[in-house]
Each structure stands twice: as structure tokens, then as C-alpha cells.
Short mmCIF file of C-alpha atoms in Angstrom, two decimals:
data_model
loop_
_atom_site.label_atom_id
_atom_site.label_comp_id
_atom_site.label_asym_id
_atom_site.label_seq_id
_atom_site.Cartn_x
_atom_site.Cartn_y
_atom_site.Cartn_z
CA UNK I 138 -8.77 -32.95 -78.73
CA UNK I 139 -10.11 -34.78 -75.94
CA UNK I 140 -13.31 -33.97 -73.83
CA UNK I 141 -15.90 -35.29 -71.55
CA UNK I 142 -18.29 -34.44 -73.78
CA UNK I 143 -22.59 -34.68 -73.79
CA UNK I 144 -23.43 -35.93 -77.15
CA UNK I 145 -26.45 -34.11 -78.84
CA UNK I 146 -28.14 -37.85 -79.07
CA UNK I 147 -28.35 -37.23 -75.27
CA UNK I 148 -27.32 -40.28 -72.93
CA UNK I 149 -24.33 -40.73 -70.63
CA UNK I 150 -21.19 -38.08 -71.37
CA UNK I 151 -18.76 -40.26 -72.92
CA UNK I 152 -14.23 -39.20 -73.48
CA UNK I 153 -14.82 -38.45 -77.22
CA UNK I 154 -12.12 -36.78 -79.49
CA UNK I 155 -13.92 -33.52 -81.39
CA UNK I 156 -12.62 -30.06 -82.89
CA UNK I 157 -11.02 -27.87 -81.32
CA UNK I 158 -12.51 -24.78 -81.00
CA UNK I 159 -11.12 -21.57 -82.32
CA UNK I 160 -10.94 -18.17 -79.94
CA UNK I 161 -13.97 -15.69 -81.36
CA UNK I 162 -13.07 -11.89 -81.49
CA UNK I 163 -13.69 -11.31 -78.01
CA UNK I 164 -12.28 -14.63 -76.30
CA UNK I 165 -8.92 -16.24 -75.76
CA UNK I 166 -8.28 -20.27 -76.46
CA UNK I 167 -6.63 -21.96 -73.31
CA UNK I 168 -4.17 -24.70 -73.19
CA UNK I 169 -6.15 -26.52 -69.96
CA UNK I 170 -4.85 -27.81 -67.58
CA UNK I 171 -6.88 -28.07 -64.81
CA UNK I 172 -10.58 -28.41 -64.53
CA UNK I 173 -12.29 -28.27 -60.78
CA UNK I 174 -15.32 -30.48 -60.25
CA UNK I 175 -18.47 -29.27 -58.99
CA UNK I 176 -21.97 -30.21 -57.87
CA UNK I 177 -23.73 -28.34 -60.26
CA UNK I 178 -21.74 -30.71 -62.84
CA UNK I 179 -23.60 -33.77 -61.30
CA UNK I 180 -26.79 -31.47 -62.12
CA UNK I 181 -25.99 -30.73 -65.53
CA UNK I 182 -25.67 -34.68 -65.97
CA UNK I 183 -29.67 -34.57 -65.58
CA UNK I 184 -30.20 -31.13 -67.28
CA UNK I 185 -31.24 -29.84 -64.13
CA UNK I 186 -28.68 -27.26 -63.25
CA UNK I 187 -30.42 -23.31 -64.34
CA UNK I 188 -28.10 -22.99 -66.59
CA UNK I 189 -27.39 -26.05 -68.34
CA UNK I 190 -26.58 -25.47 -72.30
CA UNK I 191 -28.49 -27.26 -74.94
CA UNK I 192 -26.67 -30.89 -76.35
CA UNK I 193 -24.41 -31.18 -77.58
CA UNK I 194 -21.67 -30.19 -75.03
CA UNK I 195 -18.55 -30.38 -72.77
CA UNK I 196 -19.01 -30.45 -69.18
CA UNK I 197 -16.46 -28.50 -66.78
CA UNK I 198 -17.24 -25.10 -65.10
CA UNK I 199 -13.80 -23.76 -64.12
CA UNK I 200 -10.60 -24.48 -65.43
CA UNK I 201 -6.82 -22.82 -65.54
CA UNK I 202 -4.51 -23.34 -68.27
CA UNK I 203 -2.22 -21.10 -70.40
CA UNK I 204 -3.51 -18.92 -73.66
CA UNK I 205 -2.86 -20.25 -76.81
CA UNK I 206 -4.69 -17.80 -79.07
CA UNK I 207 -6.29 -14.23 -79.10
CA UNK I 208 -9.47 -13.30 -80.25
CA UNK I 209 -8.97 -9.52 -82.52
CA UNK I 210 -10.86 -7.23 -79.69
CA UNK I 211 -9.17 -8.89 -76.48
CA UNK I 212 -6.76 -6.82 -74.65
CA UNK I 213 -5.37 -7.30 -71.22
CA UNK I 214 -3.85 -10.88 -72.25
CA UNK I 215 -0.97 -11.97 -74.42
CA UNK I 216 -0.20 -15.46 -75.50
CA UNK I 217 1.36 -17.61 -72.80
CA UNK I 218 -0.32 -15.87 -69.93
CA UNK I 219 -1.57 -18.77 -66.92
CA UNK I 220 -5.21 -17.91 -66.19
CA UNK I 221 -8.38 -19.44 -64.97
CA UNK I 222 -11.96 -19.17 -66.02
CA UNK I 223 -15.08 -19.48 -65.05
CA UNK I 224 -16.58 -20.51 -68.01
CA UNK I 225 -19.71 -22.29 -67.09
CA UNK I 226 -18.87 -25.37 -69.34
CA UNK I 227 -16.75 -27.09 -72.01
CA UNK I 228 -13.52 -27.07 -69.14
CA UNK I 229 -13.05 -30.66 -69.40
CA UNK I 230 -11.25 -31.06 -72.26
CA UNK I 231 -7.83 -30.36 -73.38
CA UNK I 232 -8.34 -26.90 -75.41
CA UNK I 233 -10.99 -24.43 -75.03
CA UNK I 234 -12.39 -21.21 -76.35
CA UNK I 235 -13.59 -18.49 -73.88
CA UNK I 236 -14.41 -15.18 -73.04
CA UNK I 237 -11.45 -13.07 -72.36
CA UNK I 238 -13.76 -11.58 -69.37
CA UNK I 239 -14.57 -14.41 -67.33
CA UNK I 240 -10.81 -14.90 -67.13
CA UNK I 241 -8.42 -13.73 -64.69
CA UNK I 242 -4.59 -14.07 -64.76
CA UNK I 243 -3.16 -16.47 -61.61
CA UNK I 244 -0.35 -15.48 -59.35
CA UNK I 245 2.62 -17.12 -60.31
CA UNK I 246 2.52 -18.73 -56.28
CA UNK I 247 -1.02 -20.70 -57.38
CA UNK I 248 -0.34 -23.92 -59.18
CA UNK I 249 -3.12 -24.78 -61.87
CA UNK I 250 -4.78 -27.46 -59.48
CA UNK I 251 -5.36 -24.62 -56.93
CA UNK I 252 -6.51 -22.32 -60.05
CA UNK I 253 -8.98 -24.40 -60.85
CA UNK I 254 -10.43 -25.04 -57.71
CA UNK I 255 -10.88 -21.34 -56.18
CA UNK I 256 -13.30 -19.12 -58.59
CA UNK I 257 -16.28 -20.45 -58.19
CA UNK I 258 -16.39 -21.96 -53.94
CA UNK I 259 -14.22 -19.18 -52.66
CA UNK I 260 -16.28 -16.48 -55.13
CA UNK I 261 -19.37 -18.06 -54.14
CA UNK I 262 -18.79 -17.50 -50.42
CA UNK I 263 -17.08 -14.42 -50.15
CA UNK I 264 -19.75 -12.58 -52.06
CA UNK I 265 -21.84 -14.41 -50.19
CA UNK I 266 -21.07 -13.37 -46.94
CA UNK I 267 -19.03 -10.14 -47.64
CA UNK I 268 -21.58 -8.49 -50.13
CA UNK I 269 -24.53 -9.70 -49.55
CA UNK I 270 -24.72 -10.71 -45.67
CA UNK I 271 -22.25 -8.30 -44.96
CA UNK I 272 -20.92 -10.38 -41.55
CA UNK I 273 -19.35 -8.50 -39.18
CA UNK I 274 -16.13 -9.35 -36.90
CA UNK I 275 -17.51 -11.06 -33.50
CA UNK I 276 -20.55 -12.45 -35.58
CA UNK I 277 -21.47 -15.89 -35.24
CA UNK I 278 -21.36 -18.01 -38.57
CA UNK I 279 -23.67 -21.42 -38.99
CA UNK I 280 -21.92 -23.20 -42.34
CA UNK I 281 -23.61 -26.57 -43.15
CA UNK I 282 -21.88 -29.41 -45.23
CA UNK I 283 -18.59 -27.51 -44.03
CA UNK I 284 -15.90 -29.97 -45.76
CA UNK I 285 -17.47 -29.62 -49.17
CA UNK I 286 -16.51 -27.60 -51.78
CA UNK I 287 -18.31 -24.30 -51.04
CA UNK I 288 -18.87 -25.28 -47.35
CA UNK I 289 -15.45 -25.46 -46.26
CA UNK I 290 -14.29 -21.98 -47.68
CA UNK I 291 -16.95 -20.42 -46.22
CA UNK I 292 -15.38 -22.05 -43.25
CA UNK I 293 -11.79 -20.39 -44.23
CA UNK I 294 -13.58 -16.76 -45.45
CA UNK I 295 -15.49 -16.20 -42.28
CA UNK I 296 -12.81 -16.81 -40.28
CA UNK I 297 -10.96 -14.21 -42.74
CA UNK I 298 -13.68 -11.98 -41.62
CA UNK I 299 -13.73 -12.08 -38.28
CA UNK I 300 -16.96 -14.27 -37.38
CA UNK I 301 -16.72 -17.31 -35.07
CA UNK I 302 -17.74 -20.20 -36.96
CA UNK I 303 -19.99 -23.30 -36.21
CA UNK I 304 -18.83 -25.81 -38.82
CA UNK I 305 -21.18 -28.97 -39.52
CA UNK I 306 -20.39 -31.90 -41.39
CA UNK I 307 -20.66 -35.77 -41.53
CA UNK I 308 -18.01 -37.61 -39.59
CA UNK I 309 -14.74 -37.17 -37.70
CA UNK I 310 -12.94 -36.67 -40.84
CA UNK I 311 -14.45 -34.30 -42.38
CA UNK I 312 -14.74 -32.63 -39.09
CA UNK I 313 -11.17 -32.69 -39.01
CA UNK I 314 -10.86 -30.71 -42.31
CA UNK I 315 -13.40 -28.09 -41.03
CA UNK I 316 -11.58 -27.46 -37.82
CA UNK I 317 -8.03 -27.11 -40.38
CA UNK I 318 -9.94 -24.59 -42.05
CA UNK I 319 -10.35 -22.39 -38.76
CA UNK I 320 -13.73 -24.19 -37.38
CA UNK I 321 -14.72 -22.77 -33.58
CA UNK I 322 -17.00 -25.35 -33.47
CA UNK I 323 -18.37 -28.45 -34.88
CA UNK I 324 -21.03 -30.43 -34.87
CA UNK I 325 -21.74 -34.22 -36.18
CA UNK I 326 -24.27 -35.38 -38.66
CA UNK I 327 -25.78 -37.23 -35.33
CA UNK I 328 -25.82 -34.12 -33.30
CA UNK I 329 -29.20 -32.12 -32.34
CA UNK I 330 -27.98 -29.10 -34.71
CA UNK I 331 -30.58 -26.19 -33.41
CA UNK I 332 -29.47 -27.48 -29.56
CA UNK I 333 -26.19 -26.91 -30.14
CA UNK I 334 -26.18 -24.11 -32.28
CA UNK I 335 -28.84 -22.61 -29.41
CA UNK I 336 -26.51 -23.44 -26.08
CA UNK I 337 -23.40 -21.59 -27.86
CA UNK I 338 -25.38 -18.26 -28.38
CA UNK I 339 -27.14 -18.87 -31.52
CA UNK I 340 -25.88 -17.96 -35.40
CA UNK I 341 -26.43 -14.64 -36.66
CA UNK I 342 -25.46 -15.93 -40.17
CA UNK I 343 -26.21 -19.49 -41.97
CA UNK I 344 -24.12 -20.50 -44.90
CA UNK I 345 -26.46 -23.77 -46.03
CA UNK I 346 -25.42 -25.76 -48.95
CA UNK I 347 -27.61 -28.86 -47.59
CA UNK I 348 -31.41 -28.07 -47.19
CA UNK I 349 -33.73 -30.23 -46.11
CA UNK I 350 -33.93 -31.15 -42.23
CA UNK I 351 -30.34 -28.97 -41.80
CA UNK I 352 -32.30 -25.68 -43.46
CA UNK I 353 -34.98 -26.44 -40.69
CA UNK I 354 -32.38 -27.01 -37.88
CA UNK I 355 -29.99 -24.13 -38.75
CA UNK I 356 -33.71 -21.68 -39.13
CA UNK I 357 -34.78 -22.70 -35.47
CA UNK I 358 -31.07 -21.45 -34.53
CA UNK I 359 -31.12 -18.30 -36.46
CA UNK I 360 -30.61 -15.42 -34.04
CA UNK I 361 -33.28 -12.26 -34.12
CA UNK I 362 -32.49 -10.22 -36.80
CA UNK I 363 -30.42 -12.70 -38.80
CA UNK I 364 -29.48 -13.54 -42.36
CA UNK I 365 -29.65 -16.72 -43.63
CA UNK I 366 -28.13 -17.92 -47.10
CA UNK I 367 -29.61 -20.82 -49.16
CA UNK I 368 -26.30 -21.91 -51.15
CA UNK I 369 -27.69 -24.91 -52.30
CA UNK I 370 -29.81 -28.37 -51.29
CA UNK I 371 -27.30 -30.85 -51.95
CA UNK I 372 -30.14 -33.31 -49.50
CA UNK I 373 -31.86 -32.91 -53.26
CA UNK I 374 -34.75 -31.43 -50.51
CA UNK I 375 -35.61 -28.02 -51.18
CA UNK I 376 -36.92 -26.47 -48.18
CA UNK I 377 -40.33 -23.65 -48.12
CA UNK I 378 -39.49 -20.69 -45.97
CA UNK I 379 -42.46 -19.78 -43.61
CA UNK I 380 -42.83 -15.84 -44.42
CA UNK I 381 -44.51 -15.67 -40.64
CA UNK I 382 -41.42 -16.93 -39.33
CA UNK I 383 -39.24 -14.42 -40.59
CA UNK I 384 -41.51 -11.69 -39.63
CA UNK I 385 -41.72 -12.41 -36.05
CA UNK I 386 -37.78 -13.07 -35.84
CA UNK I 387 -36.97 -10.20 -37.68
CA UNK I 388 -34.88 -12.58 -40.26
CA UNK I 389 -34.08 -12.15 -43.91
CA UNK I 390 -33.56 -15.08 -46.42
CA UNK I 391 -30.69 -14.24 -49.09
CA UNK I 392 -30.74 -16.09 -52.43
CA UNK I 393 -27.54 -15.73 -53.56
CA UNK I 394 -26.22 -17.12 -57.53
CA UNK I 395 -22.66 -16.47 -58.29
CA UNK I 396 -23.23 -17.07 -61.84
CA UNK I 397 -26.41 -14.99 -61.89
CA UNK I 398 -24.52 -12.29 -60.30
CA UNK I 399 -21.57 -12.75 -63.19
CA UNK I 400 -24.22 -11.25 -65.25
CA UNK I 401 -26.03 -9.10 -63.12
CA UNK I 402 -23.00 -7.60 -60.83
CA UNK I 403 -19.88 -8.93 -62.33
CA UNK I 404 -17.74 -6.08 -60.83
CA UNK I 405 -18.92 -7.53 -57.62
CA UNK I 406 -17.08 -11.00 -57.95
CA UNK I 407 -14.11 -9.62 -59.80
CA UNK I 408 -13.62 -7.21 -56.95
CA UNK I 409 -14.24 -10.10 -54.75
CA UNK I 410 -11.63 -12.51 -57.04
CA UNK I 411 -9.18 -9.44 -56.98
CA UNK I 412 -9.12 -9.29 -53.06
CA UNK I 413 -9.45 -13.46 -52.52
CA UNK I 414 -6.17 -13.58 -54.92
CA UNK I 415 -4.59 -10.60 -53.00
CA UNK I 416 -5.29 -13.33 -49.78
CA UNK I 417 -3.83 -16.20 -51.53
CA UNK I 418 -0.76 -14.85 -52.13
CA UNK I 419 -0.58 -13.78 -48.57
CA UNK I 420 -0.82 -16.88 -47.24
CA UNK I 421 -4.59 -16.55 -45.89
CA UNK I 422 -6.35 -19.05 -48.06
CA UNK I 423 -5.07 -22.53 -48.65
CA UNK I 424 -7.51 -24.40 -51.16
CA UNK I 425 -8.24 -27.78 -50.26
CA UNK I 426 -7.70 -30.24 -53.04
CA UNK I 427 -8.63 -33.94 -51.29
CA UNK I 428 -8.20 -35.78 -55.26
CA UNK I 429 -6.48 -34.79 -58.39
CA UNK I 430 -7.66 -37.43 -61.13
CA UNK I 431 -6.61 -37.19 -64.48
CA UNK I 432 -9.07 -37.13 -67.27
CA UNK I 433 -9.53 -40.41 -68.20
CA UNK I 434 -10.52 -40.41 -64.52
CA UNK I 435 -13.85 -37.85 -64.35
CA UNK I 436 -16.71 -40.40 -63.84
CA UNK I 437 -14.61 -41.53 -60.98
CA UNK I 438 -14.21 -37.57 -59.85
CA UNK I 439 -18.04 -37.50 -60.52
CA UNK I 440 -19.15 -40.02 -58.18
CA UNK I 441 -16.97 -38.90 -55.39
CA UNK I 442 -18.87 -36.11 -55.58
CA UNK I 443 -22.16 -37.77 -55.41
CA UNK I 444 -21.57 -40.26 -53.29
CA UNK I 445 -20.14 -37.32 -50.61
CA UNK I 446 -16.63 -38.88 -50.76
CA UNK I 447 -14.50 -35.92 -51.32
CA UNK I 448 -13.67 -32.90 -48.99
CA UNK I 449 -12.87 -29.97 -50.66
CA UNK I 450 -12.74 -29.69 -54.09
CA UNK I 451 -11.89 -32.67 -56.79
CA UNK I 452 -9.81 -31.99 -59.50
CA UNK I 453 -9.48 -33.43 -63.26
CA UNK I 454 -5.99 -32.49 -64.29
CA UNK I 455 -4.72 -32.67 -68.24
CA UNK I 456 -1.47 -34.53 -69.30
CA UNK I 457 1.23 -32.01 -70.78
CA UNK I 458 1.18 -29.37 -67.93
CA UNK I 459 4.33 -27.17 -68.23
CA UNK I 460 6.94 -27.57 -65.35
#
């Protein structure tokens, strides 16, 4: 089969052919199909994503697809079921072995693109701000980088949730695809961020997948007694938190991991992955999909993502998908 693979001589990933790999006795082999892009990939590139694997191997965190094979202990799934996983790695490729419980069977109303682009951005902000910030209807919700991946359905969730959302991103477009998503408010790249956020009452949440100068700007903003949510520090800054700060504004600071929590709490995100599906097929959630590249296509995908080209998610699709 084909993959975008990380040979163990380390270097660039390169489209190699390799084995296929066979389904152990608790996982099921996928037919894939799909395979969402996602900044931690561009990490992994540079092994410094927490929990990049050891060479050799295939890059590609979530994909969809349709079983192929059963390992002898899974239950639950039968050959020819569609499902995604969030498997961490080894999703770009055409085949792939996983286990049977970081999968989850797709309504028959989500196409594999959409599959592949939900677990991990709509899982990583709904536990996020359901379970761990627990925002409330009428709350005000701060999301920085708002068109990205994770950004933008924090966007679409908190509106789900009841909050009022301040959405900021760079540029009209991307702006644009913020307000789509259910935006109140936005604010440009150019715009005084803690002003702003200040004259409209403040943010008693902050979704922040930026760092840097935003984490600053969003923490001046921060109402009394709010929560703030380090998603990630795609600036490449990582900002320090001054302790005194939070003390005197009565704030807490929420480090939140979805796939530390698939370890630590994974009844949490499958209860969360069970109620965002339930909202999919209701017509709450429409997953934002600004490229589908097939995958003779993924260094392309992979600097659209670096280079902050993409809204949304970016998808690497396989040839072969069933009609």
C-alpha cells in the first residue's frame, strides 16, 4: 500500500509503498478513505508533538474508512461497517490497523471527508468547554485563531451552548468563515484585542489556540472569576502565566489534552463524540472542509497548514472510495 510515511533513517516523509498491516486481536483494519490534517502533524514532522512515535512511521491522526478485517476479541463491529478513528498516526495511507476502541461507527448522513475531519477539533472543543470549563448559556466566549481547525468549532460549539462568542482571526475572509460559524463578534489581526474584548463586557471564557501576544491580550480581557483554556501556541510562542495574576482576578488556567484525556477519561470524549454525532445528524454542526487533496497531494495539505492558508480543516482523501 501507499503511505506518507517517516522512514526510520529519519529525513523528510516521503509517498513510499510498504506492508500492509494486519488487524491484532483487539483492532480492526480500515479500508481509508479519508485522513484530516492537523497541526500537531506539522509537529510530528520535527518530533516535537508529546506524543510523536519512534521512526519509522506513517503520519495521519484521524481518518474514516470502511473495516476490512477483525481482530479475534473485537466486538461491536462487523466487516463493512464506515467508521472513523482517532488513531494518533499511520492515517495517511491506504490501509490501516487500529484499535477497535478509538473507533466509532459514522452516521450514514456524514460523508468520509466530514468523518475525518470532526473527532479530534470538534472533540477537542466540546470537552473543552463543556467538561472542563463548563460554559454556561449567556456566557461570553473569547476563541482565538477562530477559522482554524479547532478555533472555528469552538466557534460552532459555543454557540451550541449558549455563550455569545468573540471570534478572532486574520483577515476578512477568515472573518467571514467565523461569523458562518455563528460569530457575535469579530475582531481583526490589526485590532487592539483586550480593547475590544473590554468595551463589549469582557470574556468569561478564552478558547486560545495562538499564544504569544493573543494569550497576553485575551488574559488582560479575562473577566473576574474566569477560565481560560490554552489549546495550543500555534505563534510557536508559549506564553508563562503570572500565578499573582490569577490570584487577584480570581481566574483559573485549564490545560486541556484530548489525547491525554483518551487515556485518562476516555468515557469523557466518547460521551462527548456520542452527543457531537447526535448534533450532526440534526443539522447543528456543519464541518468546514476549505481543501480536499488527494494523497499524492499531502505536502501541499501540509504547508497550507503552516503557512495559515486553510480555514477549517484540510483533508487528504484516498482513490477507490465507495459511491
Amino acid at each position: 500500500m501507499r503511505a506518507y510515511h517517516m522512514p526510520a533513517s529519519g529525513g523528510p516523509p516521503r509517498l513510499l509503498q510498504i506492508d500492509a498491516s494486519q488487524p491484532g486481536s483487539e483492532q480492526i483494519q480500515v479500508r481509508i478513505f479519508a485522513c484530516g490534517l492537523n497541526f500537531a502533524d506539522l509537529l510530528m514532522l520535527n518530533a516535537t508533538y508529546q506524543d510523536t512515535p519512534d521512526l519509522p512511521f506513517t503520519l495521519g491522526m484521524e481518518i474514516s474508512g470502511v473495516i476490512t478485517a477483525l481482530g479475534a476479541q473485537v466486538s461491536g463491529f462487523a466487516v463493512g461497517d464506515r467508521v472513523a478513528v482517532f488513531c494518533g498516526h499511520g492515517g495517511l495511507a491506504e490501509s490501516g490497523a487500529f484499535a477497535a476502541s478509538r473507533a466509532v461507527k459514522i452516521p450514514d448522513q456524514m460523508s468520509f471527508e466530514q468523518a475525518a475531519a470532526f473527532q479530534i477539533a470538534y472533540g477537542t472543543s466540546h470537552v473543552a468547554l463543556d467538561h472542563c470549563a463548563r460554559l454556561r448559556p449567556g456566557e461570553t466566549l473569547l476563541v482565538t485563531g477562530a477559522a482554524g481547525g479547532a478555533g472555528l468549532t469552538a466557534v460552532e460549539i459555543g454557540k451550541q451552548m449558549g455563550a455569545r462568542v468573540i471570534a478572532q482571526a486574520r483577515g476578512a475572509d477568515k472573518l467571514a468563515v467565523a461569523r458562518a460559524a455563528g460569530a457575535d463578534h469579530l475582531i481583526d489581526a490589526g485590532d487592539d484585542l483586550t480593547e475590544v474584548v473590554k468595551a463589549l463586557g469582557g470574556a468569561d471564557v478564552v478558547y486560545d489556540v495562538v499564544g504569544g501576544a493573543l494569550w497576553k491580550a485575551a488574559f488582560r480581557a479575562t473577566n473576574p472569576g474566569g477560565r481560560l483554556l490554552p489549546i495550543g501556541f500555534a505563534s510557536g510562542d508559549i506564553p508563562q502565566i503570572p500565578a499573582n495574576h490569577l490570584l487577584v482576578k480570581n481566574l483559573t488556567v485549564i490545560g486541556f489534552y484530548i489525547g491525554g484525556y483518551l487515556k485518562s477519561h476516555p468515557e469523557v470524549v466518547r460521551g462527548s463524540l456520542d452527543r457531537l454525532l447526535g448534533w450532526f445528524v440534526e443539522g447543528r454542526l456543519h464541518p468546514h472542509i476549505s481543501h480536499c487533496l488527494p494523497l499524492e497531494r499531502v505536502a501541499e495539505g501540509m504547508d497550507l497548514l503552516r503557512n495559515r492558508k486553510s480555514t477549517g480543516k484540510v483533508v487528504i482523501t484516498m482513490p477507490g472510495q465507495p459511491i
